[in-house]
Amino acid sequence: MRGVKTFASGAGFVTRALVTAQPDSPGSQMIVVALEPGERADLSAWRAQGMRASATGTVDFTGLGADRFTRVGGPDDYQVQPHFSGGAWRFLAVQLGGLEALLDAWRGHLVATGRGEDPHQLARLGEGVIAAETARLWVARAAAVVGEEGDPDGIIAYVNLARLAVERAGLDLLERAQRSVGLQGFLRDHPLERLTRDLATYLRQPGPDRALTEGARHVLRAPRASGGLWLDEA
């Protein structure tokens, strides 16, 4: 083997690494590589604002022999559509967990400080609940769409739009929670501080503009009325 994997979460801790390899034959190949704890991992470049505990780094596989890995599936199975793009609903579920954890911490702060009955705080909290529930509904619907046999282009389009909906909900929730709690939420001993850093970092997933425009293009070309766009996908 030769090559490295960058931005590998759990580097140094994961002992069965799932990576994409490029064999001599055509097509990419998913493999599971057996590693010892700490082996070949370099975390020195991970200086992100949030998700510092994710142990994200570079793993160098150069020099490992065939006895250290096992093939998973066949060539190019990893990128088969619609499951490659549609599978993004899974990281949306993780983002949703971050939103809900942030909402709970924010609500707990208002209760603990006795500020929750202030009408301005209630309005912010209500808007935050709407944002979190909006994300939950999109994620649940995206999971259902992917789980059914439907139009592959429609499945990909829906999940792409769900990505942007959840991102928007997360950014709205972050803004309202930070405005509500104020400076205390930026102090390191406050539970909101780490949650907001981690969520803001994890919301930055690749290709958001492409996901939005591809989702919109599907809608533009669809022959159905808006209320029936996704009937075959769930």
Tab-separated table of C-alpha atoms in Angstrom:
chain	number	residue	atom	x	y	z
A	1	MET	CA	0.000	0.000	0.000
A	2	ARG	CA	1.021	3.603	-0.438
A	3	GLY	CA	-0.693	6.874	0.336
A	4	VAL	CA	-2.310	8.751	3.206
A	5	LYS	CA	-5.804	9.576	4.406
A	6	THR	CA	-6.317	13.134	5.620
A	7	PHE	CA	-9.070	14.450	7.893
A	8	ALA	CA	-9.471	10.937	9.283
A	9	SER	CA	-11.645	11.065	12.397
A	10	GLY	CA	-10.468	8.820	15.197
A	11	ALA	CA	-6.906	8.718	13.873
A	12	GLY	CA	-4.774	6.801	16.339
A	13	PHE	CA	-7.816	5.300	18.056
A	14	VAL	CA	-9.621	3.460	15.234
A	15	THR	CA	-8.114	-0.008	14.831
A	16	ARG	CA	-10.210	-1.018	11.806
A	17	ALA	CA	-9.943	1.857	9.357
A	18	LEU	CA	-12.420	1.965	6.462
A	19	VAL	CA	-10.772	3.753	3.529
A	20	THR	CA	-11.028	4.069	-0.250
A	21	ALA	CA	-8.131	2.545	-2.184
A	22	GLN	CA	-7.177	2.727	-5.848
A	23	PRO	CA	-6.024	-0.714	-7.044
A	24	ASP	CA	-4.208	-1.408	-10.294
A	25	SER	CA	-7.486	-2.534	-11.837
A	26	PRO	CA	-10.136	0.069	-12.805
A	27	GLY	CA	-12.405	1.474	-10.121
A	28	SER	CA	-11.971	2.409	-6.487
A	29	GLN	CA	-12.115	-0.235	-3.765
A	30	MET	CA	-13.240	0.051	-0.158
A	31	ILE	CA	-10.951	-1.749	2.271
A	32	VAL	CA	-10.703	-2.248	6.018
A	33	VAL	CA	-7.159	-1.805	7.305
A	34	ALA	CA	-6.094	-3.337	10.611
A	35	LEU	CA	-4.126	-0.869	12.736
A	36	GLU	CA	-2.670	-0.811	16.210
A	37	PRO	CA	-3.720	2.048	18.552
A	38	GLY	CA	-1.685	5.124	17.695
A	39	GLU	CA	-0.093	3.488	14.659
A	40	ARG	CA	0.783	5.781	11.716
A	41	ALA	CA	-1.408	8.640	12.971
A	42	ASP	CA	-0.430	12.314	13.011
A	43	LEU	CA	-2.821	14.741	14.730
A	44	SER	CA	-0.485	17.729	14.724
A	45	ALA	CA	-2.256	19.549	11.892
A	46	TRP	CA	-5.724	19.396	13.498
A	47	ARG	CA	-6.161	22.953	14.776
A	48	ALA	CA	-9.869	23.397	14.146
A	49	GLN	CA	-11.976	25.822	16.151
A	50	GLY	CA	-14.363	23.051	17.160
A	51	MET	CA	-14.474	19.252	17.279
A	52	ARG	CA	-11.077	19.195	18.938
A	53	ALA	CA	-11.881	15.899	20.648
A	54	SER	CA	-12.593	14.123	17.364
A	55	ALA	CA	-8.941	13.032	17.000
A	56	THR	CA	-8.951	14.058	13.355
A	57	GLY	CA	-5.639	13.739	11.577
A	58	THR	CA	-3.573	12.026	8.893
A	59	VAL	CA	-2.941	8.292	8.698
A	60	ASP	CA	-0.071	7.077	6.509
A	61	PHE	CA	-0.665	3.616	5.039
A	62	THR	CA	2.518	3.505	2.972
A	63	GLY	CA	4.384	0.227	3.306
A	64	LEU	CA	1.554	-1.877	4.724
A	65	GLY	CA	1.154	-5.239	3.022
A	66	ALA	CA	-1.921	-7.038	1.728
A	67	ASP	CA	-2.119	-9.028	4.968
A	68	ARG	CA	-3.216	-5.852	6.755
A	69	PHE	CA	-6.367	-5.117	4.790
A	70	THR	CA	-9.618	-6.773	3.699
A	71	ARG	CA	-11.667	-5.793	0.659
A	72	VAL	CA	-15.253	-4.645	1.236
A	73	GLY	CA	-17.643	-5.030	-1.691
A	74	GLY	CA	-16.648	-4.662	-5.313
A	75	PRO	CA	-15.050	-1.942	-7.445
A	76	ASP	CA	-16.794	1.438	-7.193
A	77	ASP	CA	-19.471	0.106	-4.803
A	78	TYR	CA	-18.767	3.030	-2.486
A	79	GLN	CA	-19.923	5.582	-5.062
A	80	VAL	CA	-23.036	3.802	-6.306
A	81	GLN	CA	-25.944	6.226	-6.527
A	82	PRO	CA	-28.286	7.165	-5.021
A	83	HIS	CA	-26.779	5.723	-1.845
A	84	PHE	CA	-23.495	7.646	-2.087
A	85	SER	CA	-25.079	11.109	-2.162
A	86	GLY	CA	-28.260	9.994	-0.443
A	87	GLY	CA	-26.228	8.606	2.439
A	88	ALA	CA	-25.524	12.183	3.521
A	89	TRP	CA	-28.678	11.958	5.654
A	90	ARG	CA	-26.523	10.133	8.209
A	91	PHE	CA	-24.292	13.104	8.929
A	92	LEU	CA	-27.430	15.247	8.996
A	93	ALA	CA	-28.613	13.036	11.854
A	94	VAL	CA	-25.350	13.776	13.688
A	95	GLN	CA	-25.829	17.497	13.076
A	96	LEU	CA	-29.374	17.194	14.406
A	97	GLY	CA	-28.010	15.644	17.586
A	98	GLY	CA	-25.766	18.687	17.964
A	99	LEU	CA	-28.705	21.038	17.466
A	100	GLU	CA	-30.760	19.269	20.098
A	101	ALA	CA	-27.871	19.182	22.585
A	102	LEU	CA	-27.377	22.910	22.080
A	103	LEU	CA	-31.079	23.585	22.541
A	104	ASP	CA	-31.129	21.596	25.791
A	105	ALA	CA	-28.065	23.403	27.147
A	106	TRP	CA	-29.569	26.771	26.252
A	107	ARG	CA	-32.898	25.900	27.857
A	108	GLY	CA	-31.074	24.659	30.960
A	109	HIS	CA	-29.198	27.947	31.196
A	110	LEU	CA	-32.412	29.968	31.075
A	111	VAL	CA	-33.999	27.829	33.780
A	112	ALA	CA	-30.906	27.909	36.000
A	113	THR	CA	-30.531	31.684	35.744
A	114	GLY	CA	-34.234	32.436	36.100
A	115	ARG	CA	-34.278	34.374	32.831
A	116	GLY	CA	-36.634	32.138	30.917
A	117	GLU	CA	-39.819	34.105	31.557
A	118	ASP	CA	-38.470	37.252	29.962
A	119	PRO	CA	-40.626	37.714	26.821
A	120	HIS	CA	-37.596	38.360	24.611
A	121	GLN	CA	-35.931	35.194	25.853
A	122	LEU	CA	-39.122	33.223	25.288
A	123	ALA	CA	-39.324	34.525	21.727
A	124	ARG	CA	-35.719	33.507	21.001
A	125	LEU	CA	-36.264	30.098	22.570
A	126	GLY	CA	-39.419	29.544	20.554
A	127	GLU	CA	-37.573	30.373	17.344
A	128	GLY	CA	-34.803	27.993	18.372
A	129	VAL	CA	-37.290	25.192	18.943
A	130	ILE	CA	-38.755	25.836	15.478
A	131	ALA	CA	-35.268	25.597	13.947
A	132	ALA	CA	-34.458	22.322	15.726
A	133	GLU	CA	-37.811	20.768	14.834
A	134	THR	CA	-37.448	21.879	11.216
A	135	ALA	CA	-34.104	20.066	11.075
A	136	ARG	CA	-35.603	16.966	12.680
A	137	LEU	CA	-38.436	16.789	10.147
A	138	TRP	CA	-36.053	17.165	7.203
A	139	VAL	CA	-33.726	14.470	8.557
A	140	ALA	CA	-36.558	12.034	9.240
A	141	ARG	CA	-38.018	12.608	5.787
A	142	ALA	CA	-34.608	12.249	4.117
A	143	ALA	CA	-34.017	8.932	5.888
A	144	ALA	CA	-37.419	7.697	4.702
A	145	VAL	CA	-36.794	8.860	1.135
A	146	VAL	CA	-33.482	7.013	0.959
A	147	GLY	CA	-34.991	3.884	2.465
A	148	GLU	CA	-37.569	3.483	-0.282
A	149	GLU	CA	-37.038	2.436	-3.878
A	150	GLY	CA	-37.718	5.574	-5.899
A	151	ASP	CA	-36.280	7.840	-8.552
A	152	PRO	CA	-32.520	8.032	-7.846
A	153	ASP	CA	-32.310	11.642	-9.024
A	154	GLY	CA	-35.217	12.569	-6.790
A	155	ILE	CA	-33.627	10.889	-3.780
A	156	ILE	CA	-30.342	12.716	-4.310
A	157	ALA	CA	-32.135	16.028	-4.835
A	158	TYR	CA	-34.149	15.677	-1.644
A	159	VAL	CA	-31.132	14.814	0.497
A	160	ASN	CA	-29.176	17.686	-1.061
A	161	LEU	CA	-31.935	20.111	-0.120
A	162	ALA	CA	-32.125	18.562	3.348
A	163	ARG	CA	-28.423	19.331	3.801
A	164	LEU	CA	-29.060	23.027	3.285
A	165	ALA	CA	-32.208	23.035	5.410
A	166	VAL	CA	-30.380	21.491	8.368
A	167	GLU	CA	-27.424	23.833	7.938
A	168	ARG	CA	-29.740	26.841	7.938
A	169	ALA	CA	-31.570	25.573	11.009
A	170	GLY	CA	-28.262	25.046	12.793
A	171	LEU	CA	-26.998	28.527	11.998
A	172	ASP	CA	-30.293	30.053	13.139
A	173	LEU	CA	-30.157	28.117	16.394
A	174	LEU	CA	-26.547	29.116	17.013
A	175	GLU	CA	-27.337	32.795	16.516
A	176	ARG	CA	-30.337	32.767	18.851
A	177	ALA	CA	-28.650	30.736	21.577
A	178	GLN	CA	-25.569	32.951	21.622
A	179	ARG	CA	-27.638	36.122	21.623
A	180	SER	CA	-29.794	34.754	24.430
A	181	VAL	CA	-27.009	33.583	26.733
A	182	GLY	CA	-24.606	36.398	25.918
A	183	LEU	CA	-20.995	36.545	27.016
A	184	GLN	CA	-21.326	33.649	29.452
A	185	GLY	CA	-21.843	31.298	26.510
A	186	PHE	CA	-18.388	32.210	25.171
A	187	LEU	CA	-16.551	31.337	28.408
A	188	ARG	CA	-14.820	27.974	28.399
A	189	ASP	CA	-16.437	26.726	31.603
A	190	HIS	CA	-19.923	27.189	30.170
A	191	PRO	CA	-21.467	24.116	28.475
A	192	LEU	CA	-22.666	26.233	25.566
A	193	GLU	CA	-19.136	27.233	24.565
A	194	ARG	CA	-17.971	23.797	23.407
A	195	LEU	CA	-21.324	22.890	21.893
A	196	THR	CA	-21.432	26.013	19.743
A	197	ARG	CA	-17.844	25.508	18.558
A	198	ASP	CA	-18.405	21.863	17.715
A	199	LEU	CA	-21.694	22.450	15.919
A	200	ALA	CA	-20.425	25.426	13.943
A	201	THR	CA	-17.481	23.318	12.764
A	202	TYR	CA	-19.477	20.204	11.894
A	203	LEU	CA	-22.042	22.197	9.912
A	204	ARG	CA	-19.262	22.935	7.414
A	205	GLN	CA	-19.766	19.953	5.125
A	206	PRO	CA	-18.357	19.835	1.561
A	207	GLY	CA	-20.008	21.271	-1.538
A	208	PRO	CA	-23.041	23.099	-0.103
A	209	ASP	CA	-23.497	25.317	-3.163
A	210	ARG	CA	-23.447	22.323	-5.485
A	211	ALA	CA	-25.914	20.455	-3.280
A	212	LEU	CA	-28.312	23.397	-3.342
A	213	THR	CA	-28.158	24.030	-7.082
A	214	GLU	CA	-28.441	20.337	-7.989
A	215	GLY	CA	-31.467	19.991	-5.744
A	216	ALA	CA	-33.041	23.093	-7.239
A	217	ARG	CA	-32.304	21.902	-10.791
A	218	HIS	CA	-34.243	18.704	-10.152
A	219	VAL	CA	-37.213	20.733	-8.932
A	220	LEU	CA	-36.969	23.059	-11.920
A	221	ARG	CA	-37.181	20.168	-14.375
A	222	ALA	CA	-39.774	18.084	-12.532
A	223	PRO	CA	-43.147	17.805	-14.306
A	224	ARG	CA	-45.181	17.609	-11.106
A	225	ALA	CA	-46.662	20.345	-8.932
A	226	SER	CA	-44.649	21.217	-5.843
A	227	GLY	CA	-46.908	19.270	-3.506
A	228	GLY	CA	-46.242	16.026	-5.354
A	229	LEU	CA	-42.540	16.311	-6.086
A	230	TRP	CA	-41.422	13.593	-3.705
A	231	LEU	CA	-44.373	11.182	-3.737
A	232	ASP	CA	-42.348	8.426	-5.411
A	233	GLU	CA	-39.409	8.887	-3.046
A	234	ALA	CA	-41.106	7.909	0.211
